[in-house]
Amino acid sequence: MATIAATRLAEALARIKAVLGPKGWTAEPAEMAPYLADERRLWQGRAALVCLPASTKEVAAIVQIGAEARLPIVPQGGNTGMCGGAVPQSPDTVLVNLRRMNRIRALDRLNDAITVEAGCVLADIQNAAEDADRLFPLSLGAEGSCQIGGNLSTNAGGVNVLRYGMTRELVLGLEVVLPDGRVWDGLGALRKDNTGYDLKHLFLGAEGTLGVITAAVLKLFARPRTVETALIGIRDPAAALELLARARADSGDTVVAFELVPRACFDFVLRHIPGAVDPLAARHDWYVLMEWAGGDLGGALRERMEASLGEAAEAGLLRDATIAASDEQRNALWRLRDSITESQKPEGASIKHDVAVPVSRVPEFISRATAAVEREVPGVRVLAFGHVGDGNIHFNLSQPAGGAQDQAARTAFTARTHDINAIVHTITAELGGSISAEHGIGLLKRAELPHYKSAIGLDLMRTLKRAFDPHGIMNPGKVL
Amino acid sequence: MATIAATRLAEALARIKAVLGPKGWTAEPAEMAPYLADERRLWQGRAALVCLPASTKEVAAIVQIGAEARLPIVPQGGNTGMCGGAVPQSPDTVLVNLRRMNRIRALDRLNDAITVEAGCVLADIQNAAEDADRLFPLSLGAEGSCQIGGNLSTNAGGVNVLRYGMTRELVLGLEVVLPDGRVWDGLGALRKDNTGYDLKHLFLGAEGTLGVITAAVLKLFARPRTVETALIGIRDPAAALELLARARADSGDTVVAFELVPRACFDFVLRHIPGAVDPLAARHDWYVLMEWAGGDLGGALRERMEASLGEAAEAGLLRDATIAASDEQRNALWRLRDSITESQKPEGASIKHDVAVPVSRVPEFISRATAAVEREVPGVRVLAFGHVGDGNIHFNLSQPAGGAQDQAARTAFTARTHDINAIVHTITAELGGSISAEHGIGLLKRAELPHYKSAIGLDLMRTLKRAFDPHGIMNPGKVL
C-alpha cells in the first residue's frame, strides 16, 4: 500500500512539474522553507512541492492532478496570516503559492472597479487605484507583503471597516479553481445581479477550504480630498460610544476610523517608542483616535469636526481634544496608535485576543474581561484597544510589571494562555461576540470553534465542505 | 398509490393545523385567494393550505411535518414580488405566509442594529429606525406592504443602493428554518466575525429555496440631517457617468441617488400626471436626478453641490441644473421620476426589462439596445431610465405612438415580448451584464437563466440546492 501511495504521489508530482515548467515549482528544502514557516512561527509546515503557478490555467491543472491523486492542496498568498491558515501539514501536500499571479488585469474608472489576480500585493492595488484618482480602502499592517488572494480568503478587516466594510463587502466578482480543478468564472463587475445564489460569498472568508481564489473584481471608491484626524481624551468606553453616535450623525456618516485606546497603551508607547509625544496636556484614562474623510477643500470638514467636538465637550462626553493641523501631526497621532503592538514587546510576554462584540456591549466586555483576568493573574496589565466602531477589541495582556527580563516569569505568564483564552472567550460568547473578529480560524482556533459556534451552524459548514470538496483535499485540517 | 399520497397529505395537514390552532391557517378558497394570486397576475397559484404561523417554533413545526411528508413548502412575505417567486404551483403545497410574525424584537441604538421578524412590513422598520433617530436605508416602491423576509429572500435593491448597498449588505444576522425543520440561529449582531463560512449569504437572495428566513438583525445608519436634490439637464448618458464620478469625489462619496432619465420619460409624465411641471427652462435629451445627504445644518452641503455643478457646467458636462430649495420642490422632482411607470400606462402596452451592466457600459448598452429594438419594432418608444449609479437600467418599451386604444396593436406589440427579451438580454450578456438586476428569477426568468449563466455556476447552484434541500421541498420550481 505504501508503495502504491508513493508511486501515485511521485507520478502526480511529475505531472504537476511538467505543467509548471522549471520556473514554476521547487522541492529544494532551502527554497521551500519560507513557504513552510508561518508568520508567527507557531507551526512548522511540511509539503512535497511548492508550486508557483503563473496562470489560472496552471492552478487548475495542479488542482486537477492533485484531486485525481487525492493529495492535500494548500493555497497560500503572502503567508502573513495570524492563525496558520496557509500552513501545509502533511508531507504529501501540494502547496500552491499565488505570488507569480500578480497582474492587475483591468481598471475601469467609470465602473469604479479593478480586476486583479490573487497574487497582487495589497499595496500595489492601493497604488493602482490612487494612480486613477480612486481609493481601494482595504488597509492593514501587512499591506506591503500580504496578497489580495489571502485577504479575500480570510475576509480581512483593518482600519477602514467602519466606513467601507470588511473585504467581503469590497468584492464584485471572483474567479475560483474548484476542488476538482474546474474554473468558476464569476468575474462579474456588477453592482446588482439577482440571478440566483451569490456564489462568491462561499469562497470569501473560507480560508481556501472550498477552492483557490485566482482573481477578483474589487470595488473602488472616490478618493477623499480631505481627512481630519483628532485625538480625544475621554472618561471611559461608554463615553466613546456616545461620541461615535454623534460623530456619525455630524459627519454625514463619513467617520473612517474610530479607535479606542486606554492610557496604559500610551504609557507603553511613550516609554518605548522614540519620538512619541503625548499631544494632550493632561493624562486621560481613555482616548479615541477619530478620522473623518470628505470631499471638501475649503476647510468645511474641519469646521464641522470642531463644532461636533465642541458640542460633545459641552455635553460632558470628552475632556480634551486636538485636531491634527498638518499631515505631520496626523502621522504622529497614528504612530501613537500603530506603535502599541511594538511597545508591548519590551514589557514582556503577552497574551492576545482578537474578539468582537456588538458595539453597545464593548464597555461591558472590557470591564468584565478586565476584572476576570485580573482575578486570574494578579498584576496583569490589560491593553484593551481597537476598532471600537466595529465592536472589535484587541484584548491584549502583558505580564505583570518588572518581569520582562525574567525568563521564568515570562514562561509562567505564557503558560496561562489557555486558561486566559477560555475566560476571555467565554465572556465574549456570553455577550454575543466572536472569538475571531478579523484573523480567522485556521489551525489556531479550530479546536476552540465547536465551543463557541452552534452545533447547527457547524453542521451547515460541514455540509458545505462535503458538497464542494467531497474528498477533503482543499486545505485540509483548517477551519473545520 | 394515489390513496396513500392522499392519506399522507391529509395526515400532514391535520398535524400542521393542530400545531397552528384555528387562527393559524386557512383552507377556504376565498380566504386563500389573495395568497395564491401574484402581484402582476401572471400566475394562478394552487395550494393545499395557507399557514399563518405566529412564531419561529411554529414555522419549524410546519416545515418538519411538511418535510416528513415530502410536501412542497412555499414561503411568502408581502406577496409583492415581480417574478412569481412566492407562487405555489402544486395543489399539495403548504404555503407559509409570515405576516403574523411582525414583531420588532429589539433596537440597539449604540450598535446601530435592529432585530426584526420576517413578517415586519418594510415601512414599519423604517419608522422604528426613525423613532430612534436612525436610518434603515432600504427603500422601494412596495415599502408600505412588502415584508422584510421577502426583501431578504430576494436581495431587494431600490433607490439607495449607490450609498448603502443591496439588502444583502444591510444584514448582520439571520434566523432560518432549514428544509428539515431545524432552526439555524445566526442572529449575531456583529460587524466583524471571521469564525468560518458566512452562512447568512446562502439564504439571502435564495428566494426561499434553501430555507425560510424567520428573523434578521439589520444595520442602521446615522440619519442624514440634510438632503440636497438636483435635476440636471445633460447631453447624453456618457456625460452622466463623468458627472457621477465628479459628484462622488466632491461629495466625499455621499451621493445617495443618481437616476438617469431620458426626455421621453418626462414627456410621458408631463402629458399624463396632473400637476407635473418641467422645472428647467429648455428641453434636454437626458436628465439626471441626483441627491446628496450629509450631517451639515448650515448650508455647507448645498454650497458644495452648487460648486460641484458649477465646475461640471464649466467642463461642459451639463447644460442646466436646479437644486430644490424646499421639501416641496424636492418632492416635485422625485414625483417626476417616480411617475414614469404610471405615465407609461396610457401610452399603451409595454415590455419591460430589469437589467444591469457595469456602470461604464451603460451608454453603450442604451445605444445598442435602443437601435436593436427600433430595428425590430419600427416606431417603438424606448424609455431607458434607472439607477445608473448601480448600472441598473429599467429598459422599458412602449408600443408605437397612437395605438394605445387599439387592442389589436396592443396585442401585436405584446406578442413580441419573447423576441424583444432575447434581443435585450443578449446585448446585456455581451456587455457582462445581468438579466435580473433587482427582481430575481422566480418563475419568470427560470427558463432563461441557463442561457445567460455559466454552466459551472449553475452546477454550483444545484450542488448547493441538493446539499441543503435533498428532497427538493423548499419552494420547488423557483430559480433552478
Short mmCIF file of N, CA, C and O in Angstrom, two decimals, chain A residues 108-114 134 172 188-191 217-220, chain B residues 241 248 357-361 389-391:
data_model
loop_
_atom_site.label_atom_id
_atom_site.label_comp_id
_atom_site.label_asym_id
_atom_site.label_seq_id
_atom_site.Cartn_x
_atom_site.Cartn_y
_atom_site.Cartn_z
N ASP A 108 -11.36 49.86 -14.34
CA ASP A 108 -12.47 50.53 -15.03
C ASP A 108 -12.88 51.72 -14.17
O ASP A 108 -13.58 51.59 -13.19
N ARG A 109 -12.39 52.90 -14.60
CA ARG A 109 -12.56 54.11 -13.80
C ARG A 109 -14.04 54.44 -13.58
O ARG A 109 -14.47 54.72 -12.47
N LEU A 110 -14.81 54.36 -14.67
CA LEU A 110 -16.22 54.79 -14.55
C LEU A 110 -17.10 53.74 -13.89
O LEU A 110 -18.20 54.03 -13.44
N ASN A 111 -16.63 52.51 -13.84
CA ASN A 111 -17.36 51.48 -13.08
C ASN A 111 -16.80 51.36 -11.66
O ASN A 111 -17.26 50.53 -10.88
N ASP A 112 -15.79 52.15 -11.34
CA ASP A 112 -15.15 52.07 -10.03
C ASP A 112 -14.83 50.63 -9.67
O ASP A 112 -15.26 50.12 -8.62
N ALA A 113 -14.07 49.98 -10.55
CA ALA A 113 -13.75 48.56 -10.34
C ALA A 113 -12.35 48.25 -10.84
O ALA A 113 -11.89 48.84 -11.82
N ILE A 114 -11.69 47.34 -10.15
CA ILE A 114 -10.36 46.90 -10.56
C ILE A 114 -10.34 45.38 -10.55
O ILE A 114 -10.88 44.75 -9.63
N ARG A 134 -8.55 57.07 -7.50
CA ARG A 134 -9.57 56.29 -6.82
C ARG A 134 -8.97 55.74 -5.53
O ARG A 134 -7.76 55.77 -5.32
N LEU A 172 -16.83 42.53 -6.10
CA LEU A 172 -17.91 42.42 -7.08
C LEU A 172 -17.92 41.04 -7.73
O LEU A 172 -18.98 40.51 -8.05
N GLY A 188 -17.81 38.84 -12.59
CA GLY A 188 -18.72 39.92 -12.94
C GLY A 188 -18.31 41.21 -12.27
O GLY A 188 -17.68 41.21 -11.21
N ALA A 189 -18.67 42.33 -12.90
CA ALA A 189 -18.29 43.64 -12.36
C ALA A 189 -19.56 44.45 -12.10
O ALA A 189 -19.60 45.64 -12.33
N LEU A 190 -20.59 43.75 -11.59
CA LEU A 190 -21.90 44.38 -11.44
C LEU A 190 -22.18 44.75 -9.99
O LEU A 190 -21.83 44.03 -9.07
N ARG A 191 -22.85 45.89 -9.83
CA ARG A 191 -23.33 46.31 -8.52
C ARG A 191 -24.62 45.58 -8.14
O ARG A 191 -24.97 45.51 -6.97
N VAL A 217 -12.71 40.89 -8.94
CA VAL A 217 -13.08 42.27 -9.30
C VAL A 217 -13.44 42.97 -8.00
O VAL A 217 -14.31 42.51 -7.26
N LEU A 218 -12.74 44.08 -7.73
CA LEU A 218 -12.90 44.78 -6.45
C LEU A 218 -13.51 46.16 -6.69
O LEU A 218 -13.28 46.79 -7.71
N LYS A 219 -14.27 46.61 -5.70
CA LYS A 219 -14.87 47.95 -5.76
C LYS A 219 -13.82 49.03 -5.50
O LYS A 219 -13.01 48.89 -4.59
N LEU A 220 -13.91 50.12 -6.23
CA LEU A 220 -13.13 51.31 -5.90
C LEU A 220 -14.08 52.41 -5.43
O LEU A 220 -15.28 52.35 -5.67
N LEU B 241 -22.09 59.71 -16.60
CA LEU B 241 -21.07 58.95 -15.88
C LEU B 241 -19.93 59.84 -15.39
O LEU B 241 -19.44 59.67 -14.27
N ARG B 248 -19.23 62.00 -6.82
CA ARG B 248 -18.75 61.12 -5.75
C ARG B 248 -17.56 61.76 -5.05
O ARG B 248 -17.46 61.75 -3.82
N VAL B 357 -25.64 46.45 -16.14
CA VAL B 357 -24.33 46.26 -16.78
C VAL B 357 -23.31 47.02 -15.94
O VAL B 357 -23.69 47.83 -15.08
N PRO B 358 -22.00 46.78 -16.17
CA PRO B 358 -21.03 47.64 -15.49
C PRO B 358 -21.37 49.10 -15.78
O PRO B 358 -21.78 49.43 -16.90
N VAL B 359 -21.23 49.96 -14.78
CA VAL B 359 -21.64 51.36 -14.92
C VAL B 359 -21.04 51.98 -16.19
O VAL B 359 -21.72 52.70 -16.92
N SER B 360 -19.79 51.65 -16.46
CA SER B 360 -19.09 52.23 -17.61
C SER B 360 -19.69 51.79 -18.95
O SER B 360 -19.45 52.42 -19.97
N ARG B 361 -20.46 50.71 -18.96
CA ARG B 361 -21.03 50.22 -20.21
C ARG B 361 -22.46 50.70 -20.43
O ARG B 361 -23.08 50.34 -21.44
N GLY B 389 -26.17 54.88 -11.28
CA GLY B 389 -25.03 54.74 -10.38
C GLY B 389 -24.75 53.29 -10.02
O GLY B 389 -23.64 52.94 -9.60
N ASP B 390 -25.73 52.41 -10.18
CA ASP B 390 -25.55 50.98 -9.96
C ASP B 390 -25.46 50.21 -11.28
O ASP B 390 -25.43 48.98 -11.27
N GLY B 391 -25.49 50.92 -12.40
CA GLY B 391 -25.51 50.23 -13.70
C GLY B 391 -26.84 49.56 -13.99
O GLY B 391 -26.94 48.71 -14.87
#
